[in-house]
Coordinates of C-alpha atoms in Angstrom, one line a residue:
Chain J
L1067 CA 7.0 -12.2 -9.7
A1068 CA 7.3 -8.5 -10.5
K1069 CA 9.2 -6.7 -7.8
T1070 CA 8.4 -3.1 -7.3
T1071 CA 10.7 -0.2 -6.2
Q1072 CA 9.4 3.1 -5.0
P1073 CA 10.9 6.0 -3.0
I1074 CA 10.8 5.6 0.7
S1075 CA 9.4 9.1 1.3
M1076 CA 8.4 12.3 -0.4
D1077 CA 7.6 15.8 0.8
S1078 CA 5.2 18.3 -0.7
Y1079 CA 3.2 21.4 0.1
E1080 CA -0.6 21.9 -0.1
G1081 CA -1.8 22.7 -3.5
Q1082 CA 1.0 21.1 -5.4
E1083 CA 0.8 18.1 -7.7
V1084 CA 2.6 15.0 -6.5
N1085 CA 4.0 12.3 -8.7
I1086 CA 5.1 9.0 -7.2
T1087 CA 6.9 6.7 -9.5
C1088 CA 7.1 2.9 -9.1
S1089 CA 9.6 0.8 -11.0
H1090 CA 8.6 -2.8 -12.0
N1091 CA 11.1 -4.0 -14.6
N1092 CA 9.9 -7.6 -14.5
I1093 CA 6.2 -7.0 -15.1
A1094 CA 4.4 -9.8 -16.8
T1095 CA 2.0 -9.6 -19.7
N1096 CA -1.0 -10.4 -17.5
D1097 CA 0.0 -8.1 -14.6
Y1098 CA -2.0 -5.0 -13.6
I1099 CA -0.6 -2.1 -11.6
T1100 CA -2.6 -1.2 -8.5
W1101 CA -2.0 1.6 -6.0
Y1102 CA -3.2 1.7 -2.4
Q1103 CA -3.3 4.5 0.2
Q1104 CA -2.9 3.9 3.9
F1105 CA -3.6 6.4 6.7
P1106 CA -2.1 5.9 10.2
S1107 CA -4.1 3.3 12.2
Q1108 CA -6.2 2.3 9.2
G1109 CA -6.1 -0.5 6.7
P1110 CA -5.0 0.3 3.1
R1111 CA -7.5 1.7 0.7
F1112 CA -7.6 1.1 -3.1
I1113 CA -6.9 4.2 -5.1
I1114 CA -6.5 3.2 -8.7
Q1115 CA -5.6 0.4 -11.1
G1116 CA -4.4 0.3 -14.7
Y1117 CA -2.9 -1.9 -17.4
K1118 CA -1.5 0.6 -19.9
T1119 CA -1.5 4.3 -20.9
K1120 CA -3.5 6.5 -18.6
V1121 CA -6.2 5.9 -16.1
T1122 CA -8.0 8.7 -14.2
N1123 CA -10.6 8.7 -11.4
E1124 CA -11.8 11.3 -8.9
V1125 CA -8.8 10.8 -6.7
A1126 CA -5.8 10.3 -8.9
S1127 CA -4.3 9.6 -12.3
L1128 CA -2.1 6.6 -13.2
F1129 CA 0.4 7.0 -16.0
I1130 CA 1.9 3.8 -17.6
P1131 CA 4.4 4.0 -20.4
A1132 CA 4.3 1.7 -23.4
D1133 CA 7.0 -0.6 -22.0
R1134 CA 5.1 -0.9 -18.6
K1135 CA 8.3 -1.1 -16.7
S1136 CA 7.3 1.8 -14.5
S1137 CA 4.2 3.7 -13.5
T1138 CA 3.5 7.1 -12.0
L1139 CA 0.7 7.9 -9.5
S1140 CA -0.3 11.5 -9.8
L1141 CA -2.1 13.3 -7.1
P1142 CA -3.4 16.7 -8.2
R1143 CA -3.4 19.6 -5.7
V1144 CA -2.6 17.7 -2.6
S1145 CA -4.0 18.7 0.8
L1146 CA -2.8 17.9 4.3
S1147 CA -5.2 14.9 4.3
D1148 CA -3.3 13.3 1.5
T1149 CA -0.4 12.6 4.0
A1150 CA -0.3 8.8 3.9
V1151 CA 1.7 5.8 2.8
Y1152 CA 1.2 4.9 -0.9
Y1153 CA 1.8 1.3 -2.1
C1154 CA 2.4 0.1 -5.6
L1155 CA 1.5 -3.5 -6.4
V1156 CA 1.9 -5.5 -9.6
G1157 CA 0.2 -8.7 -10.3
D1158 CA -2.9 -10.5 -11.5
R1159 CA -5.6 -12.6 -9.8
S1160 CA -3.6 -15.7 -10.0
G1161 CA -0.8 -14.2 -7.9
Y1162 CA -2.3 -13.4 -4.6
S1163 CA 0.2 -15.6 -2.8
T1164 CA 3.1 -13.6 -4.2
L1165 CA 1.6 -10.1 -4.1
T1166 CA 3.4 -7.9 -1.6
F1167 CA 2.7 -4.4 -0.4
G1168 CA 6.3 -3.6 0.3
K1169 CA 7.2 -0.6 2.4
G1170 CA 5.5 1.9 0.3
T1171 CA 6.2 5.7 -0.1
M1172 CA 5.5 7.9 2.9
L1173 CA 4.1 11.2 1.5
L1174 CA 4.2 14.1 3.9
V1175 CA 2.1 17.2 2.9
S1176 CA 3.0 20.4 4.7
P1177 CA 1.0 23.7 4.9
Chain E
D1000 CA -23.7 -1.1 3.7
A1001 CA -21.3 -4.0 3.3
E1002 CA -18.3 -3.9 5.5
I1003 CA -15.4 -5.9 6.9
T1004 CA -14.9 -6.0 10.7
Q1005 CA -12.2 -7.2 13.0
S1006 CA -12.3 -8.1 16.6
P1007 CA -10.9 -7.4 19.1
R1008 CA -9.4 -4.1 18.0
H1009 CA -6.7 -4.4 20.7
K1010 CA -5.4 -7.5 22.5
I1011 CA -2.8 -8.1 25.1
T1012 CA -1.8 -11.7 25.7
E1013 CA 1.1 -13.7 27.2
T1014 CA 3.7 -15.8 25.6
G1015 CA 2.5 -19.4 24.9
R1016 CA -1.2 -18.6 25.0
Q1017 CA -3.5 -19.4 22.0
V1018 CA -5.1 -16.3 20.5
T1019 CA -7.8 -16.1 17.9
L1020 CA -8.5 -12.9 15.9
A1021 CA -11.8 -12.6 14.2
C1022 CA -12.6 -11.3 10.7
H1023 CA -16.1 -10.9 9.4
Q1024 CA -17.1 -9.5 6.0
T1025 CA -20.6 -8.8 4.5
W1026 CA -19.4 -8.2 1.0
N1027 CA -20.0 -11.9 0.1
H1028 CA -16.5 -12.1 -1.2
N1029 CA -14.9 -15.4 -1.9
N1030 CA -11.4 -14.2 -1.3
M1031 CA -10.2 -13.4 2.2
F1032 CA -6.7 -12.5 3.5
W1033 CA -4.7 -11.9 6.6
Y1034 CA -1.7 -9.6 6.8
R1035 CA 0.6 -8.4 9.5
Q1036 CA 2.2 -5.0 9.5
D1037 CA 5.4 -4.2 11.3
L1038 CA 7.5 -1.1 11.2
G1039 CA 10.1 -1.4 8.4
H1040 CA 8.3 -4.3 6.7
G1041 CA 5.1 -3.0 5.2
L1042 CA 2.3 -5.5 5.0
R1043 CA 3.1 -9.2 4.8
L1044 CA 0.7 -11.9 3.8
I1045 CA 0.1 -14.6 6.4
H1046 CA -2.7 -16.8 5.0
Y1047 CA -5.4 -16.4 2.4
S1048 CA -8.5 -18.3 1.2
Y1049 CA -10.3 -18.5 -2.1
G1050 CA -13.5 -19.9 -0.7
V1051 CA -15.1 -22.2 1.9
Q1052 CA -12.8 -25.0 3.0
D1053 CA -9.9 -23.5 1.1
T1054 CA -6.8 -22.1 2.9
N1055 CA -3.3 -21.2 1.7
K1056 CA -0.1 -20.2 3.3
G1057 CA 1.4 -16.8 2.6
E1058 CA 4.8 -15.3 3.1
V1059 CA 4.9 -15.5 6.9
S1060 CA 2.6 -18.3 7.9
D1061 CA 4.7 -20.1 10.6
G1062 CA 2.9 -20.0 13.9
Y1063 CA -0.5 -19.1 12.4
S1064 CA -3.5 -21.0 11.2
V1065 CA -6.8 -20.2 9.6
S1066 CA -10.0 -22.1 8.8
R1067 CA -12.8 -21.1 6.4
S1068 CA -16.1 -22.7 7.3
N1069 CA -18.3 -20.1 5.7
T1070 CA -18.0 -17.2 3.2
E1071 CA -18.2 -14.5 5.8
D1072 CA -15.5 -15.4 8.3
L1073 CA -11.8 -16.2 8.3
P1074 CA -10.5 -16.4 11.9
L1075 CA -6.7 -16.2 12.5
T1076 CA -5.3 -18.4 15.3
L1077 CA -1.9 -18.0 16.9
E1078 CA -1.3 -21.5 18.3
S1079 CA 1.2 -20.4 20.9
A1080 CA 1.8 -16.7 20.9
A1081 CA 5.3 -15.4 20.7
S1082 CA 6.7 -11.9 21.3
S1083 CA 7.7 -11.8 17.7
Q1084 CA 4.0 -11.9 16.8
T1085 CA 3.4 -8.6 18.4
S1086 CA 2.1 -6.6 15.4
V1087 CA -0.9 -5.0 13.8
Y1088 CA -3.1 -7.5 11.9
F1089 CA -5.2 -6.6 9.0
C1090 CA -7.9 -8.8 7.4
A1091 CA -9.0 -8.1 3.8
S1092 CA -11.5 -9.5 1.3
S1093 CA -11.9 -9.3 -2.5
E1094 CA -14.1 -10.6 -5.3
S1095 CA -13.0 -13.5 -7.3
G1096 CA -13.1 -13.9 -11.0
G1097 CA -11.9 -11.6 -13.8
T1098 CA -8.3 -11.2 -14.9
A1099 CA -7.1 -8.2 -13.0
Y1100 CA -5.9 -8.2 -9.5
N1101 CA -9.1 -7.5 -7.7
E1102 CA -9.4 -4.7 -5.2
Q1103 CA -9.0 -5.7 -1.6
F1104 CA -11.2 -4.2 1.1
F1105 CA -9.4 -4.0 4.4
G1106 CA -10.7 -4.1 7.9
P1107 CA -9.7 -1.6 10.6
G1108 CA -6.9 -3.8 12.1
T1109 CA -6.2 -5.5 15.4
R1110 CA -3.3 -4.4 17.5
L1111 CA -1.8 -7.5 19.2
T1112 CA 0.8 -7.3 22.0
V1113 CA 2.4 -10.5 23.2
L1114 CA 4.2 -10.0 26.6

């Protein structure tokens, strides 16, 4: 089971780029890295998933170094509406029973 | 559009009562999950199911049960509600198959208070 470690909280201002790093030293060969976003009073929402190198979609980018022991979620030009909790998960389809969301990173974006 | 719904959205009950929280999805997903979310603990997995008649225990399954009689529904039952089960409960579903951890689609949550 790959345990993840991410900062408890981060602060930013509108228009800035935000990078949230997740450490997963024990990641297994078959594990994927997935990030979710959760707004207050809502369920988590999938943001992005990757296995190696870089993945980009309309919302974020995910950078994964060659050793895959960490990953960085990058949010370009954040706005107030990006204030949320961000969770990093590591695992594959065989590990639902051990996948945990942890406490996530609370990102606060200020004007 | 496909969706996942939970009912009720808010529930207040008394200690010792049996409570059932409903979860219904129209994604036709095989996998369904129940989580609870408490301050300071993030989301913790209660039970999950990979298909009809299949149920599995998660990290915090004591005091909870589920049954899967069809693809669309996974009701969560608290056999004898306890104050420690006051929490926000989220249901989720995902596709099966493939090698990656499949994206989970979450419901809006049920806030349960046990007095």
